[in-house]
Coordinates of C-alpha atoms in Angstrom, one line a residue:
X153 CA 88.0 98.8 123.1
X154 CA 91.2 99.1 121.3
X155 CA 91.5 95.8 120.5
X156 CA 87.6 95.5 119.8
X157 CA 88.5 98.6 117.5
X158 CA 91.1 96.9 115.5
X159 CA 88.9 93.7 115.0
X160 CA 85.9 95.7 113.9
X161 CA 87.8 97.6 111.7
X162 CA 90.2 94.3 110.3
X163 CA 86.7 92.5 109.2
X164 CA 85.1 95.7 107.8
X165 CA 88.4 95.9 105.6
X166 CA 88.4 92.0 104.6
X167 CA 85.0 92.0 103.9
X168 CA 85.1 95.1 101.4
X169 CA 85.6 93.8 97.9
X170 CA 87.3 96.9 96.7
X171 CA 89.6 97.0 99.5
X172 CA 90.4 93.4 98.6
X173 CA 91.1 94.1 95.2
X174 CA 93.8 97.0 96.0
X175 CA 95.4 95.0 98.6
X176 CA 95.4 91.7 97.4
X177 CA 94.5 90.7 94.0
X178 CA 96.0 93.6 92.2
X179 CA 99.3 92.9 93.7
X180 CA 99.3 89.0 93.1
X181 CA 98.0 89.0 89.8
X182 CA 100.8 91.8 88.7
X183 CA 103.6 89.7 90.3
X184 CA 102.5 86.4 88.6
X185 CA 102.1 88.2 85.2
X186 CA 104.8 90.2 85.5
X187 CA 107.3 87.5 86.6
X188 CA 105.6 85.3 83.1
X189 CA 105.7 88.0 80.6
X190 CA 108.6 90.0 80.2
X191 CA 107.5 93.5 79.7
X192 CA 109.9 95.8 81.3
X193 CA 113.9 95.5 81.7
X194 CA 114.8 94.2 85.0
X195 CA 118.4 96.3 85.0
X196 CA 120.2 93.2 85.3
X197 CA 118.1 91.6 88.3
X198 CA 116.3 88.3 87.8
X199 CA 113.0 88.8 87.0
X200 CA 111.4 87.7 90.3
X201 CA 114.3 88.8 92.6
X202 CA 113.5 92.6 91.0
X203 CA 109.6 92.5 91.0
X204 CA 109.2 90.7 94.4
X205 CA 110.7 93.8 96.0
X206 CA 108.6 96.2 94.4
X207 CA 105.3 94.3 94.5
X208 CA 105.7 94.4 98.5
X209 CA 106.5 97.8 98.2
X210 CA 103.3 98.2 96.3
X211 CA 101.3 96.3 98.5
X212 CA 102.5 98.8 101.6
X213 CA 101.0 101.8 99.1
X214 CA 97.6 100.1 98.9
X215 CA 96.9 98.9 102.1
X216 CA 98.4 102.0 104.0
X217 CA 97.6 104.9 101.4
X218 CA 95.3 104.0 99.3
X219 CA 93.0 101.7 101.0
X220 CA 93.3 103.8 104.3
X221 CA 92.4 107.4 102.0
X222 CA 89.5 105.9 100.7
X223 CA 87.7 104.1 103.7
X224 CA 88.3 106.9 106.0
X225 CA 87.3 109.3 103.3
X226 CA 83.8 107.5 103.2
X227 CA 83.5 107.1 107.1
X228 CA 84.1 110.9 107.1
X229 CA 81.5 111.3 104.6
X230 CA 78.8 109.7 106.3
X231 CA 79.5 110.5 109.6
X232 CA 80.7 107.4 111.0
X233 CA 83.9 109.5 112.3
X234 CA 81.9 112.4 114.0
X235 CA 80.0 109.9 116.0
X236 CA 83.1 107.8 116.9
X237 CA 85.0 111.0 117.8
X238 CA 82.2 111.5 120.8
X239 CA 82.3 107.8 121.6
X240 CA 83.9 106.3 124.4
X241 CA 86.5 105.6 122.5
X242 CA 89.3 108.0 122.5
X243 CA 90.3 109.9 119.1
X244 CA 94.1 108.8 119.6
X245 CA 92.7 105.3 119.8
X246 CA 90.7 104.9 116.5
X247 CA 93.6 105.9 114.8
X248 CA 95.8 103.7 116.0
X249 CA 93.3 101.1 115.6
X250 CA 93.4 101.8 111.9
X251 CA 97.2 101.4 112.2
X252 CA 97.3 98.4 113.6
X253 CA 94.4 97.1 111.2
X254 CA 97.0 98.2 108.5
X255 CA 99.6 96.4 110.2
X256 CA 97.5 93.1 110.4
X257 CA 96.4 93.0 106.8
X258 CA 100.4 93.9 105.5
X259 CA 101.2 90.5 107.0
X260 CA 98.6 88.6 105.3
X261 CA 100.1 90.6 101.9
X262 CA 103.5 89.6 102.8
X263 CA 102.7 85.8 103.2
X264 CA 100.3 86.3 100.5
X265 CA 103.2 88.1 97.6
X266 CA 105.9 86.5 99.3
X267 CA 104.8 82.8 98.9
X268 CA 103.7 83.5 95.3
X269 CA 107.7 84.5 95.3
X270 CA 109.1 81.8 96.7
X271 CA 107.3 79.2 94.6
X272 CA 108.4 81.5 91.2
X273 CA 111.6 81.3 92.3
X274 CA 112.3 84.2 94.6
X275 CA 115.6 83.9 97.1
X276 CA 115.5 86.8 99.2
X277 CA 118.9 87.8 100.4
X278 CA 119.2 90.6 103.4
X279 CA 117.8 90.8 107.3
X280 CA 114.5 90.4 108.1
X281 CA 115.2 93.2 110.6
X282 CA 115.8 95.5 108.1
X283 CA 112.9 94.5 106.1
X284 CA 110.3 95.3 109.1
X285 CA 112.0 99.1 109.3
X286 CA 111.8 99.6 105.9
X287 CA 108.1 98.6 106.4
X288 CA 107.1 100.4 109.3
X289 CA 108.9 103.5 107.9
X290 CA 106.9 102.8 104.5
X291 CA 103.7 102.8 106.2
X292 CA 104.0 105.6 108.5
X293 CA 104.7 107.7 105.2
X294 CA 102.0 106.6 103.3
X295 CA 99.5 106.8 106.3
X296 CA 100.2 110.4 107.1
X297 CA 99.8 111.3 103.2
X298 CA 96.3 109.0 103.7
X299 CA 94.8 110.5 106.4
X300 CA 95.7 114.0 105.6
X301 CA 93.6 113.4 101.6
X302 CA 91.1 111.7 103.7
X303 CA 90.6 114.5 106.2
X304 CA 90.7 117.2 104.0
X305 CA 88.7 116.2 100.6
X306 CA 85.5 115.7 99.9
X307 CA 85.0 111.6 99.3
X308 CA 84.9 111.5 96.1
X309 CA 87.8 113.5 95.6
X310 CA 89.7 111.1 97.9
X311 CA 88.4 108.1 95.9
X312 CA 89.9 109.8 92.4
X313 CA 92.9 111.0 93.6
X314 CA 93.8 108.4 95.5
X315 CA 93.8 105.6 92.7
X316 CA 95.5 108.5 90.3
X317 CA 98.4 108.7 93.1
X318 CA 98.3 105.0 92.8
X319 CA 98.6 104.6 89.4
X320 CA 101.1 107.2 89.2
X321 CA 103.3 105.8 91.8
X322 CA 103.0 102.4 90.4
X323 CA 104.6 103.3 87.5
X324 CA 106.9 106.1 88.0
X325 CA 107.8 104.8 91.7
X326 CA 110.3 102.0 90.9
X327 CA 108.0 99.0 91.8
X328 CA 107.9 97.4 88.3
X329 CA 110.1 99.5 85.9
X330 CA 113.8 100.5 87.4
X331 CA 114.0 104.1 88.8
X332 CA 117.3 104.0 86.2
X333 CA 115.1 104.0 82.8
X334 CA 114.1 107.0 83.3
X335 CA 115.9 110.2 82.6
X336 CA 118.5 111.1 84.4
X337 CA 116.6 114.6 85.4
X338 CA 113.5 113.4 87.0
X339 CA 115.5 110.3 88.8
X340 CA 116.3 111.8 92.2
X341 CA 112.7 113.2 92.1
X342 CA 111.2 109.4 91.2
X343 CA 113.9 108.3 94.6
X344 CA 112.7 111.1 96.6
X345 CA 109.1 109.6 96.2
X346 CA 107.6 107.3 98.9
X347 CA 107.2 104.5 96.4
X348 CA 110.7 104.9 94.7
X349 CA 112.4 105.1 98.4
X350 CA 110.3 102.2 99.8
X351 CA 110.6 100.2 96.6
X352 CA 114.4 101.2 96.2
X353 CA 115.3 100.2 99.6
X354 CA 113.4 96.9 99.7
X355 CA 115.1 95.8 96.5
X356 CA 118.7 96.8 98.2
X357 CA 117.9 94.9 101.2
X358 CA 115.8 91.7 99.2
X359 CA 117.9 91.5 96.1
X360 CA 121.3 92.8 96.8
X361 CA 122.1 91.6 100.7
X362 CA 122.6 95.1 101.7
X363 CA 122.6 96.6 104.8
X364 CA 119.5 98.9 106.2
X365 CA 119.7 101.7 103.6
X366 CA 119.2 104.6 106.1
X367 CA 119.2 107.1 102.8
X368 CA 115.8 105.4 101.8
X369 CA 114.8 105.4 105.7
X370 CA 115.0 109.0 105.9
X371 CA 113.3 109.8 102.7
X372 CA 110.2 107.8 104.2
X373 CA 111.2 109.3 107.7
X374 CA 110.5 112.8 106.2
X375 CA 107.0 112.1 104.3
X376 CA 106.0 110.3 107.7
X377 CA 106.8 113.6 109.8
X378 CA 105.1 116.0 106.8
X379 CA 102.1 114.0 106.1
X380 CA 101.3 113.5 109.9
X381 CA 102.6 117.0 110.9
X382 CA 99.6 118.3 108.1
X383 CA 97.0 115.7 108.9
X384 CA 97.4 116.8 112.6
X385 CA 96.9 120.3 111.4
X386 CA 93.8 120.0 108.6
X387 CA 92.1 117.0 109.2
X388 CA 88.5 117.6 109.7
X389 CA 86.6 115.2 111.8
X390 CA 83.2 116.1 110.2

């Protein structure tokens, strides 16, 4: 039952043009465009080495937060969640199926973004295990916040808020602009955002060859606990 629901959720996401735009088209276009055109300073990194970890962080955010929040918000509005809640499928299985769908799409995103990065000259360093840990921590952090938004706001408000947060974190979350280029007073705040912690963590591993950055993992774990705890408290199924 869980596998069937996961396969259904995956097919549903891949057939949705807006979801594909968020999860695949925008990250790939941004990577290709920003590597070709030197719009921002990359703090001493080779352009592609700086951008690929940031675009991977953007991919996690687009799937685990924006896409999940919008899809779940509209499922709630149209009564899909209400019907599934009274079906033989347990609620935990429904949420787990959504989480598994996110991870499946992220594998596709890593192949797509990483493949393009390699073609553009990216040479990753560091531990693949550290990258996986950061991906899982980032996914849980964004998913908790996405479910909280989808379960508390109206669908239209979720759509607007999720896209607004996506754009703000794209610019301010260390994804395409180094956090060091912002005023000193706001740098700790930007680093403490899920996007900032994930982008900086992935960059330290994949560009600097560092070991697992526990401080970034701790920030993501804090967001994850807070997001899921709030979602468990206030999520409404209808």
